């Protein structure tokens, strides 16, 4: 009979199979009342789930106090809310057919097939009444009740109901190995509304908390634009109205900070259909940010003993066949470029035949590089290496290309061409731990300098599908152990997630929270025993015999595009002075101060400051407001008195007043200290003892 291991290390043994709720009750009535579900051996389940074998169990509850709800609690709440929304829509729009309704990050959705008989279609005008019906269902506190049918009986029921979508869902479940089909009723099966669903759900509809319908969009069955057109209704749910309101406020702030909007206003970057979707055009102001970040990390790389390299934007297909990227990542790559002479010889070949010959290696070609690592491997292999030469650290700001679907492109966050602050380290096995720690130090340096102190660490491990990964299991075991050991040194909690590894090795990912609480996956470090094996890399050991190096992949920024997109939203375009495209703007009060304004500008420029002067006339308040719109860190107003005193009157972005006058030399010295220290200490704090910035 089952013995249940709990998160605190204790165990509970039972004489007969028990429900998750029974275990919670055995621990205490308060826990049973708060329980939403459970996690059994890593799988989220209902409170009614039967435990009949030894297992590890975590009881899922709602949040306490001001704590954030757990991901597992939100999963249960939002899956249940999707179910209730589907019932409400079927009540209000007779004739619709349900397709699929999962929880997703930030909420849930349900795909709906609407009738083609001219009936009114679901629109944003209907959100209030859908929500009202959902709240009625929730107020009735009906239990989510699971009932199961054998496959043959369940298929017969679905045939009678006549929904090809649910039949398709059921068939997929059977093909995946399910021996039964399950439905969930909001109440009593056969009496109340139910839906084909594998679950899990919260105990009853009242436990959902608070709901909001967010938007409606078009979608397609199976994501195929040539298939049935569907209506996708998005919603979100939280344990209570207060948390829902905070989430909606956060979304509004996120829309205001959207890097696509802010980046356009600040003239940082552009996209152009004539150039191509997902291909970034960096404008001069945005290029300053990117170049400054590159110089910052390059200084750190030199201190750690990296060598800079440059590699081409294309490589032969055989390079990527050896690495496994082709055809492993075929769906994420631009189509191959066939060798010109072979293209002539294959002039009568069909597209399908050409594709097969490329995949089989019968003809050769080139590929826009999806990764930098194969090129760096060939640099390592270009000369004989001794153990005395290791570690070899090769760094490159290398541009790579991925074929993202048009619907997945999103400003700088999801592009088709992006530059990675990439590096690959080749070392002995004894050096792996120290080199991984050095990579993590780079990530911590970046986060610390930019004030990113709220981050999570995720160790990506192999999943159960062995076909997704290359290399020997023993190599994977050593690489995963190296990642776990390194993650433990960071002093922050980390999660180990199966299925999140790269196809060639495990990795350590950094997931950061920005100033409004959103999560972003940025830097990564990966340990790889497999690509050195595939390429036959060797070095000569102290025993004068050949040995295989270990390879470490690392990119602290991830991609320059995504990182800058994150920073735009994180800082709302108000970059710290060392990173700002324009660090100082000089505003003469009138033409009488023009000569002193020119001198101030010249002095700052000679000191290496990015400075401009706005002497185009117009009222001074308007020019101050214009500088604020550009989010320039420092504005120096200069008038006749300033000229006489060789001073400047300082305004700081985010402070709605003039901080006062200070000698020009004193200001330049303080600002130069701030820029050299990448923001520490801030010049205005030193000069005026103020921290009143936005």
PDB file of N, CA, C and O in Angstrom, residues 257-260 262-263 268-269 280 282 285-294 411-413 419 450 520 522 557-573 575 579 581:
ATOM      1  N   UNK A 257       5.189  50.413 -21.876  1.00  0.00           N
ATOM      2  CA  UNK A 257       6.634  50.262 -22.009  1.00  0.00           C
ATOM      3  C   UNK A 257       7.037  49.445 -23.236  1.00  0.00           C
ATOM      4  O   UNK A 257       8.242  49.253 -23.453  1.00  0.00           O
ATOM      5  N   UNK A 258       6.101  48.951 -23.997  1.00  0.00           N
ATOM      6  CA  UNK A 258       6.404  48.063 -25.127  1.00  0.00           C
ATOM      7  C   UNK A 258       7.606  48.589 -25.908  1.00  0.00           C
ATOM      8  O   UNK A 258       7.608  49.718 -26.400  1.00  0.00           O
ATOM      9  N   UNK A 259       8.632  47.763 -26.023  1.00  0.00           N
ATOM     10  CA  UNK A 259       9.880  48.226 -26.645  1.00  0.00           C
ATOM     11  C   UNK A 259       9.681  48.636 -28.091  1.00  0.00           C
ATOM     12  O   UNK A 259      10.431  49.462 -28.621  1.00  0.00           O
ATOM     13  N   UNK A 260       8.649  48.089 -28.739  1.00  0.00           N
ATOM     14  CA  UNK A 260       8.390  48.492 -30.122  1.00  0.00           C
ATOM     15  C   UNK A 260       7.889  49.930 -30.188  1.00  0.00           C
ATOM     16  O   UNK A 260       8.219  50.675 -31.119  1.00  0.00           O
ATOM     17  N   UNK A 262       8.341  52.297 -27.545  1.00  0.00           N
ATOM     18  CA  UNK A 262       9.389  53.160 -27.002  1.00  0.00           C
ATOM     19  C   UNK A 262      10.557  53.258 -27.978  1.00  0.00           C
ATOM     20  O   UNK A 262      11.116  54.336 -28.196  1.00  0.00           O
ATOM     21  N   UNK A 263      10.926  52.120 -28.583  1.00  0.00           N
ATOM     22  CA  UNK A 263      12.043  52.126 -29.524  1.00  0.00           C
ATOM     23  C   UNK A 263      11.785  52.999 -30.732  1.00  0.00           C
ATOM     24  O   UNK A 263      12.701  53.641 -31.260  1.00  0.00           O
ATOM     25  N   UNK A 268      15.455  54.055 -32.056  1.00  0.00           N
ATOM     26  CA  UNK A 268      16.510  53.095 -31.763  1.00  0.00           C
ATOM     27  C   UNK A 268      16.678  52.051 -32.859  1.00  0.00           C
ATOM     28  O   UNK A 268      17.804  51.637 -33.145  1.00  0.00           O
ATOM     29  N   UNK A 269      15.582  51.608 -33.451  1.00  0.00           N
ATOM     30  CA  UNK A 269      15.655  50.554 -34.464  1.00  0.00           C
ATOM     31  C   UNK A 269      14.420  50.632 -35.338  1.00  0.00           C
ATOM     32  O   UNK A 269      13.459  51.353 -35.038  1.00  0.00           O
ATOM     33  N   UNK A 280      16.451  43.166 -38.209  1.00  0.00           N
ATOM     34  CA  UNK A 280      16.513  44.454 -37.513  1.00  0.00           C
ATOM     35  C   UNK A 280      17.420  45.440 -38.240  1.00  0.00           C
ATOM     36  O   UNK A 280      18.528  45.090 -38.657  1.00  0.00           O
ATOM     37  N   UNK A 282      19.320  48.616 -37.156  1.00  0.00           N
ATOM     38  CA  UNK A 282      19.719  49.400 -35.992  1.00  0.00           C
ATOM     39  C   UNK A 282      19.994  50.833 -36.430  1.00  0.00           C
ATOM     40  O   UNK A 282      20.885  51.085 -37.243  1.00  0.00           O
ATOM     41  N   UNK A 285      21.035  55.777 -32.865  1.00  0.00           N
ATOM     42  CA  UNK A 285      20.892  55.825 -31.409  1.00  0.00           C
ATOM     43  C   UNK A 285      20.859  54.416 -30.813  1.00  0.00           C
ATOM     44  O   UNK A 285      21.415  54.170 -29.740  1.00  0.00           O
ATOM     45  N   UNK A 286      20.179  53.495 -31.488  1.00  0.00           N
ATOM     46  CA  UNK A 286      20.161  52.117 -31.005  1.00  0.00           C
ATOM     47  C   UNK A 286      21.511  51.456 -31.137  1.00  0.00           C
ATOM     48  O   UNK A 286      21.911  50.633 -30.292  1.00  0.00           O
ATOM     49  N   UNK A 287      22.239  51.802 -32.201  1.00  0.00           N
ATOM     50  CA  UNK A 287      23.567  51.227 -32.401  1.00  0.00           C
ATOM     51  C   UNK A 287      24.512  51.620 -31.271  1.00  0.00           C
ATOM     52  O   UNK A 287      25.400  50.846 -30.889  1.00  0.00           O
ATOM     53  N   UNK A 288      24.317  52.828 -30.707  1.00  0.00           N
ATOM     54  CA  UNK A 288      25.149  53.251 -29.578  1.00  0.00           C
ATOM     55  C   UNK A 288      24.940  52.310 -28.392  1.00  0.00           C
ATOM     56  O   UNK A 288      25.900  51.881 -27.745  1.00  0.00           O
ATOM     57  N   UNK A 289      23.683  51.979 -28.100  1.00  0.00           N
ATOM     58  CA  UNK A 289      23.393  51.076 -26.978  1.00  0.00           C
ATOM     59  C   UNK A 289      24.037  49.721 -27.216  1.00  0.00           C
ATOM     60  O   UNK A 289      24.717  49.166 -26.335  1.00  0.00           O
ATOM     61  N   UNK A 290      23.839  49.201 -28.402  1.00  0.00           N
ATOM     62  CA  UNK A 290      24.391  47.882 -28.718  1.00  0.00           C
ATOM     63  C   UNK A 290      25.917  47.888 -28.644  1.00  0.00           C
ATOM     64  O   UNK A 290      26.527  46.980 -28.067  1.00  0.00           O
ATOM     65  N   UNK A 291      26.545  48.910 -29.215  1.00  0.00           N
ATOM     66  CA  UNK A 291      28.008  48.989 -29.209  1.00  0.00           C
ATOM     67  C   UNK A 291      28.542  49.155 -27.792  1.00  0.00           C
ATOM     68  O   UNK A 291      29.564  48.565 -27.425  1.00  0.00           O
ATOM     69  N   UNK A 292      27.846  49.949 -26.970  1.00  0.00           N
ATOM     70  CA  UNK A 292      28.289  50.157 -25.588  1.00  0.00           C
ATOM     71  C   UNK A 292      28.225  48.861 -24.792  1.00  0.00           C
ATOM     72  O   UNK A 292      29.136  48.545 -24.014  1.00  0.00           O
ATOM     73  N   UNK A 293      27.154  48.106 -24.963  1.00  0.00           N
ATOM     74  CA  UNK A 293      27.058  46.803 -24.298  1.00  0.00           C
ATOM     75  C   UNK A 293      28.179  45.877 -24.759  1.00  0.00           C
ATOM     76  O   UNK A 293      28.769  45.142 -23.957  1.00  0.00           O
ATOM     77  N   UNK A 294      28.461  45.901 -26.052  1.00  0.00           N
ATOM     78  CA  UNK A 294      29.508  45.039 -26.594  1.00  0.00           C
ATOM     79  C   UNK A 294      30.869  45.417 -26.012  1.00  0.00           C
ATOM     80  O   UNK A 294      31.661  44.534 -25.643  1.00  0.00           O
ATOM     81  N   UNK A 411       8.943  42.250 -32.621  1.00  0.00           N
ATOM     82  CA  UNK A 411       9.935  43.277 -32.357  1.00  0.00           C
ATOM     83  C   UNK A 411      11.316  42.683 -32.242  1.00  0.00           C
ATOM     84  O   UNK A 411      11.709  41.803 -33.015  1.00  0.00           O
ATOM     85  N   UNK A 412      12.081  43.140 -31.244  1.00  0.00           N
ATOM     86  CA  UNK A 412      13.435  42.633 -31.035  1.00  0.00           C
ATOM     87  C   UNK A 412      13.451  41.302 -30.295  1.00  0.00           C
ATOM     88  O   UNK A 412      14.483  40.634 -30.241  1.00  0.00           O
ATOM     89  N   UNK A 413      12.326  40.908 -29.726  1.00  0.00           N
ATOM     90  CA  UNK A 413      12.304  39.723 -28.865  1.00  0.00           C
ATOM     91  C   UNK A 413      12.298  38.431 -29.654  1.00  0.00           C
ATOM     92  O   UNK A 413      12.758  37.394 -29.173  1.00  0.00           O
ATOM     93  N   UNK A 419      22.264  38.707 -33.188  1.00  0.00           N
ATOM     94  CA  UNK A 419      23.686  38.608 -32.836  1.00  0.00           C
ATOM     95  C   UNK A 419      23.817  38.142 -31.400  1.00  0.00           C
ATOM     96  O   UNK A 419      23.246  38.744 -30.489  1.00  0.00           O
ATOM     97  N   UNK A 450      23.633  46.267 -14.283  1.00  0.00           N
ATOM     98  CA  UNK A 450      22.381  46.823 -14.793  1.00  0.00           C
ATOM     99  C   UNK A 450      21.266  46.824 -13.750  1.00  0.00           C
ATOM    100  O   UNK A 450      20.128  47.159 -14.063  1.00  0.00           O
ATOM    101  N   UNK A 520      11.824  37.001 -18.165  1.00  0.00           N
ATOM    102  CA  UNK A 520      12.516  36.939 -19.452  1.00  0.00           C
ATOM    103  C   UNK A 520      13.643  35.919 -19.343  1.00  0.00           C
ATOM    104  O   UNK A 520      14.423  35.940 -18.395  1.00  0.00           O
ATOM    105  N   UNK A 522      17.158  35.041 -20.514  1.00  0.00           N
ATOM    106  CA  UNK A 522      18.249  35.769 -21.163  1.00  0.00           C
ATOM    107  C   UNK A 522      19.493  34.878 -21.254  1.00  0.00           C
ATOM    108  O   UNK A 522      19.577  34.015 -22.097  1.00  0.00           O
ATOM    109  N   UNK A 557      24.415  37.649 -22.584  1.00  0.00           N
ATOM    110  CA  UNK A 557      23.285  38.470 -23.011  1.00  0.00           C
ATOM    111  C   UNK A 557      22.208  37.621 -23.677  1.00  0.00           C
ATOM    112  O   UNK A 557      21.053  38.014 -23.741  1.00  0.00           O
ATOM    113  N   UNK A 558      22.593  36.468 -24.199  1.00  0.00           N
ATOM    114  CA  UNK A 558      21.667  35.683 -25.030  1.00  0.00           C
ATOM    115  C   UNK A 558      21.773  36.178 -26.453  1.00  0.00           C
ATOM    116  O   UNK A 558      22.650  35.785 -27.208  1.00  0.00           O
ATOM    117  N   UNK A 559      20.898  37.073 -26.840  1.00  0.00           N
ATOM    118  CA  UNK A 559      21.035  37.766 -28.118  1.00  0.00           C
ATOM    119  C   UNK A 559      21.001  39.255 -27.837  1.00  0.00           C
ATOM    120  O   UNK A 559      20.303  39.719 -26.927  1.00  0.00           O
ATOM    121  N   UNK A 560      21.768  40.007 -28.624  1.00  0.00           N
ATOM    122  CA  UNK A 560      21.810  41.453 -28.421  1.00  0.00           C
ATOM    123  C   UNK A 560      20.435  42.057 -28.655  1.00  0.00           C
ATOM    124  O   UNK A 560      20.026  42.986 -27.952  1.00  0.00           O
ATOM    125  N   UNK A 561      19.707  41.529 -29.641  1.00  0.00           N
ATOM    126  CA  UNK A 561      18.385  42.057 -29.942  1.00  0.00           C
ATOM    127  C   UNK A 561      17.441  41.861 -28.765  1.00  0.00           C
ATOM    128  O   UNK A 561      16.786  42.813 -28.305  1.00  0.00           O
ATOM    129  N   UNK A 562      17.348  40.646 -28.280  1.00  0.00           N
ATOM    130  CA  UNK A 562      16.429  40.385 -27.167  1.00  0.00           C
ATOM    131  C   UNK A 562      16.857  41.145 -25.922  1.00  0.00           C
ATOM    132  O   UNK A 562      16.015  41.688 -25.197  1.00  0.00           O
ATOM    133  N   UNK A 563      18.163  41.204 -25.664  1.00  0.00           N
ATOM    134  CA  UNK A 563      18.625  41.869 -24.452  1.00  0.00           C
ATOM    135  C   UNK A 563      18.321  43.362 -24.504  1.00  0.00           C
ATOM    136  O   UNK A 563      17.881  43.946 -23.500  1.00  0.00           O
ATOM    137  N   UNK A 564      18.534  43.996 -25.654  1.00  0.00           N
ATOM    138  CA  UNK A 564      18.219  45.416 -25.765  1.00  0.00           C
ATOM    139  C   UNK A 564      16.711  45.628 -25.658  1.00  0.00           C
ATOM    140  O   UNK A 564      16.245  46.571 -25.014  1.00  0.00           O
ATOM    141  N   UNK A 565      15.918  44.738 -26.267  1.00  0.00           N
ATOM    142  CA  UNK A 565      14.466  44.824 -26.121  1.00  0.00           C
ATOM    143  C   UNK A 565      14.053  44.750 -24.665  1.00  0.00           C
ATOM    144  O   UNK A 565      13.186  45.518 -24.203  1.00  0.00           O
ATOM    145  N   UNK A 566      14.672  43.835 -23.923  1.00  0.00           N
ATOM    146  CA  UNK A 566      14.402  43.733 -22.492  1.00  0.00           C
ATOM    147  C   UNK A 566      14.784  45.021 -21.772  1.00  0.00           C
ATOM    148  O   UNK A 566      14.023  45.546 -20.949  1.00  0.00           O
ATOM    149  N   UNK A 567      15.968  45.559 -22.079  1.00  0.00           N
ATOM    150  CA  UNK A 567      16.426  46.766 -21.380  1.00  0.00           C
ATOM    151  C   UNK A 567      15.531  47.962 -21.681  1.00  0.00           C
ATOM    152  O   UNK A 567      15.267  48.790 -20.797  1.00  0.00           O
ATOM    153  N   UNK A 568      15.067  48.075 -22.920  1.00  0.00           N
ATOM    154  CA  UNK A 568      14.172  49.189 -23.265  1.00  0.00           C
ATOM    155  C   UNK A 568      12.955  49.166 -22.361  1.00  0.00           C
ATOM    156  O   UNK A 568      12.534  50.201 -21.820  1.00  0.00           O
ATOM    157  N   UNK A 569      12.358  47.992 -22.171  1.00  0.00           N
ATOM    158  CA  UNK A 569      11.155  47.887 -21.359  1.00  0.00           C
ATOM    159  C   UNK A 569      11.489  47.952 -19.866  1.00  0.00           C
ATOM    160  O   UNK A 569      10.737  48.533 -19.075  1.00  0.00           O
ATOM    161  N   UNK A 570      12.611  47.382 -19.489  1.00  0.00           N
ATOM    162  CA  UNK A 570      13.021  47.389 -18.081  1.00  0.00           C
ATOM    163  C   UNK A 570      13.238  48.813 -17.595  1.00  0.00           C
ATOM    164  O   UNK A 570      12.782  49.193 -16.503  1.00  0.00           O
ATOM    165  N   UNK A 571      13.921  49.619 -18.408  1.00  0.00           N
ATOM    166  CA  UNK A 571      14.206  51.013 -18.041  1.00  0.00           C
ATOM    167  C   UNK A 571      13.169  51.981 -18.594  1.00  0.00           C
ATOM    168  O   UNK A 571      13.273  53.186 -18.360  1.00  0.00           O
ATOM    169  N   UNK A 572      12.176  51.469 -19.321  1.00  0.00           N
ATOM    170  CA  UNK A 572      11.193  52.330 -19.976  1.00  0.00           C
ATOM    171  C   UNK A 572      11.887  53.374 -20.851  1.00  0.00           C
ATOM    172  O   UNK A 572      11.453  54.516 -20.964  1.00  0.00           O
ATOM    173  N   UNK A 573      12.980  52.996 -21.480  1.00  0.00           N
ATOM    174  CA  UNK A 573      13.720  53.887 -22.369  1.00  0.00           C
ATOM    175  C   UNK A 573      14.622  54.872 -21.662  1.00  0.00           C
ATOM    176  O   UNK A 573      15.406  55.560 -22.315  1.00  0.00           O
ATOM    177  N   UNK A 575      17.571  54.984 -20.026  1.00  0.00           N
ATOM    178  CA  UNK A 575      18.766  54.195 -19.760  1.00  0.00           C
ATOM    179  C   UNK A 575      19.678  54.914 -18.770  1.00  0.00           C
ATOM    180  O   UNK A 575      19.706  56.154 -18.714  1.00  0.00           O
ATOM    181  N   UNK A 579      24.897  54.037 -20.575  1.00  0.00           N
ATOM    182  CA  UNK A 579      24.334  53.284 -21.690  1.00  0.00           C
ATOM    183  C   UNK A 579      23.481  54.148 -22.615  1.00  0.00           C
ATOM    184  O   UNK A 579      23.167  53.738 -23.734  1.00  0.00           O
ATOM    185  N   UNK A 581      22.005  56.621 -25.348  1.00  0.00           N
ATOM    186  CA  UNK A 581      22.525  57.102 -26.635  1.00  0.00           C
ATOM    187  C   UNK A 581      22.995  58.547 -26.570  1.00  0.00           C
ATOM    188  O   UNK A 581      23.989  58.916 -27.185  1.00  0.00           O
TER     189      UNK A 581
END
